Structure formats: C-alpha cells, structure tokens
C-alpha cells in the first residue's frame, strides 16, 4: 500500500491499524473465491464456524435474520447455491439422523482450510 504524506497524522493506533490489516488479510481468501460475495455470507460462515451442527432456525435466531434469508445464505455458501449453480462449498447441510425433520450445518474441508488461514494471519498480526 502507498504511504501517507509525512505530515499526515493517523487517527488509529499502531495496534488498531495492525488489527485492520490482519482482518483484511484474513478475509482476502474469502474475497478471492468470489469478489462480489455479500458480507452476509461471511457473517453466516463465521456463525457456523463458531458453532457447527445447528439448524437454520438456530443460526437465523443468532443472526437476528429471517430463517428464509439464513436458508438462502447457507445454500449459497454450500456446494450448490439456491439457483443450483456452483456455491462456495464452505458448508454442508446434512439431515439429522436422529430427527429427519432437522438439518445440521457443518464446515467442509474447504471451509476448515479457510478458517486455518484466518487463524494463521490473525496470530501473526495480533500478538499478545
């Protein structure tokens, strides 16, 4: 990135700028998958990564959004999106073997690899 003019005084501390850089670099692989991906997909993926194995309604409650919107988000970050086109393949939505009315959302190997990239970047920039 280009440097600001020497007389420019930033409003953020060095730690705050390091955190912003870490977050930007951490989400870069997500952006690279699909540059126009909505932020709601990233948010949905992070909720699932935080606590796998829940159903759509649980994630909708956590995210304070309509279940229909959460369903659409989960489909779009799954292997096939709601239009039956290739999705991001970051999660799967499997039928619960003990209650066939329910589905459990899990992170795929591709999703785990993404989370591991984030952990590496965040650890390297946010020490302490």
XYZ file of C-alpha atoms in Angstrom:
128
model
C 0.000 0.000 0.000
C 1.255 3.529 -0.681
C 2.447 5.537 2.315
C 0.578 8.645 3.501
C 2.334 12.003 3.329
C 4.735 12.562 6.256
C 2.640 15.403 7.687
C -0.451 13.201 7.836
C -1.312 12.061 11.372
C -3.361 8.821 11.503
C -6.363 8.649 13.797
C -5.785 4.976 14.664
C -3.073 3.498 16.859
C -0.458 1.101 15.505
C -2.339 -1.789 17.180
C -5.627 -0.742 15.603
C -4.031 -0.497 12.163
C -2.386 -3.910 12.667
C -5.786 -5.381 13.580
C -7.372 -3.828 10.477
C -4.587 -5.259 8.310
C -4.934 -8.679 9.917
C -8.689 -8.721 9.289
C -8.259 -7.559 5.694
C -5.636 -10.204 5.006
C -7.680 -12.853 6.790
C -10.765 -12.266 4.647
C -8.777 -11.965 1.416
C -9.163 -15.703 0.589
C -12.943 -15.363 1.038
C -12.932 -12.359 -1.285
C -10.748 -14.231 -3.796
C -13.318 -17.047 -4.038
C -15.923 -14.610 -5.274
C -15.098 -10.869 -5.238
C -18.723 -9.752 -5.053
C -19.667 -12.077 -2.193
C -22.102 -10.398 0.206
C -20.917 -9.672 3.731
C -23.922 -11.649 4.993
C -22.307 -14.824 3.582
C -19.120 -14.161 5.523
C -21.161 -13.484 8.654
C -23.159 -16.693 8.148
C -19.993 -18.723 7.629
C -18.456 -17.282 10.785
C -21.566 -18.166 12.815
C -21.405 -21.744 11.543
C -17.655 -21.967 12.184
C -18.264 -20.675 15.717
C -20.773 -23.412 16.469
C -21.269 -26.205 13.970
C -24.133 -28.667 13.987
C -27.060 -26.314 14.481
C -30.030 -25.878 12.191
C -31.088 -22.979 10.003
C -33.529 -21.606 12.591
C -30.831 -21.571 15.271
C -28.451 -19.598 13.066
C -31.270 -17.278 11.993
C -32.026 -16.508 15.655
C -28.342 -15.912 16.404
C -28.003 -13.631 13.393
C -31.335 -11.921 14.045
C -32.485 -12.523 10.469
C -35.399 -14.363 8.893
C -34.986 -18.139 8.527
C -35.632 -17.804 4.784
C -32.671 -15.410 4.461
C -30.457 -17.734 6.521
C -31.513 -20.672 4.340
C -30.509 -18.703 1.241
C -27.149 -17.739 2.797
C -26.398 -21.336 3.808
C -27.330 -22.610 0.356
C -25.118 -20.033 -1.337
C -22.063 -20.883 0.779
C -22.775 -24.605 0.308
C -21.856 -26.735 -2.699
C -24.865 -25.670 -4.810
C -26.440 -22.270 -4.394
C -30.175 -21.564 -4.471
C -30.034 -21.338 -8.287
C -28.472 -24.832 -8.499
C -25.170 -23.262 -9.594
C -21.777 -23.842 -8.012
C -21.676 -22.429 -4.496
C -18.672 -21.613 -2.329
C -18.594 -25.185 -0.895
C -17.693 -23.969 2.602
C -20.500 -25.768 4.471
C -22.766 -28.788 4.209
C -26.330 -29.015 5.432
C -26.884 -32.656 6.413
C -30.080 -34.306 7.588
C -30.008 -35.150 11.296
C -30.003 -38.973 11.524
C -31.993 -38.845 14.789
C -34.635 -36.367 13.620
C -35.203 -36.395 9.859
C -37.077 -33.079 10.045
C -33.882 -31.313 11.117
C -30.651 -30.492 9.330
C -27.232 -29.836 10.836
C -24.851 -27.400 9.191
C -21.135 -28.224 9.239
C -17.936 -26.728 7.843
C -16.416 -28.616 4.872
C -12.698 -29.349 4.444
C -12.511 -26.263 2.205
C -14.153 -24.228 4.974
C -11.741 -25.633 7.575
C -8.799 -24.659 5.353
C -10.165 -21.122 5.147
C -10.532 -20.888 8.934
C -6.968 -22.175 9.367
C -5.713 -19.448 7.014
C -7.527 -16.874 9.132
C -6.014 -18.233 12.332
C -2.516 -18.062 10.849
C -2.931 -14.481 9.661
C -4.610 -13.260 12.837
C -1.974 -14.876 15.055
C 0.854 -13.362 13.064
C -0.538 -9.827 13.251
C -2.298 -9.764 16.602
C 0.194 -10.987 19.153
C -0.496 -10.501 22.795
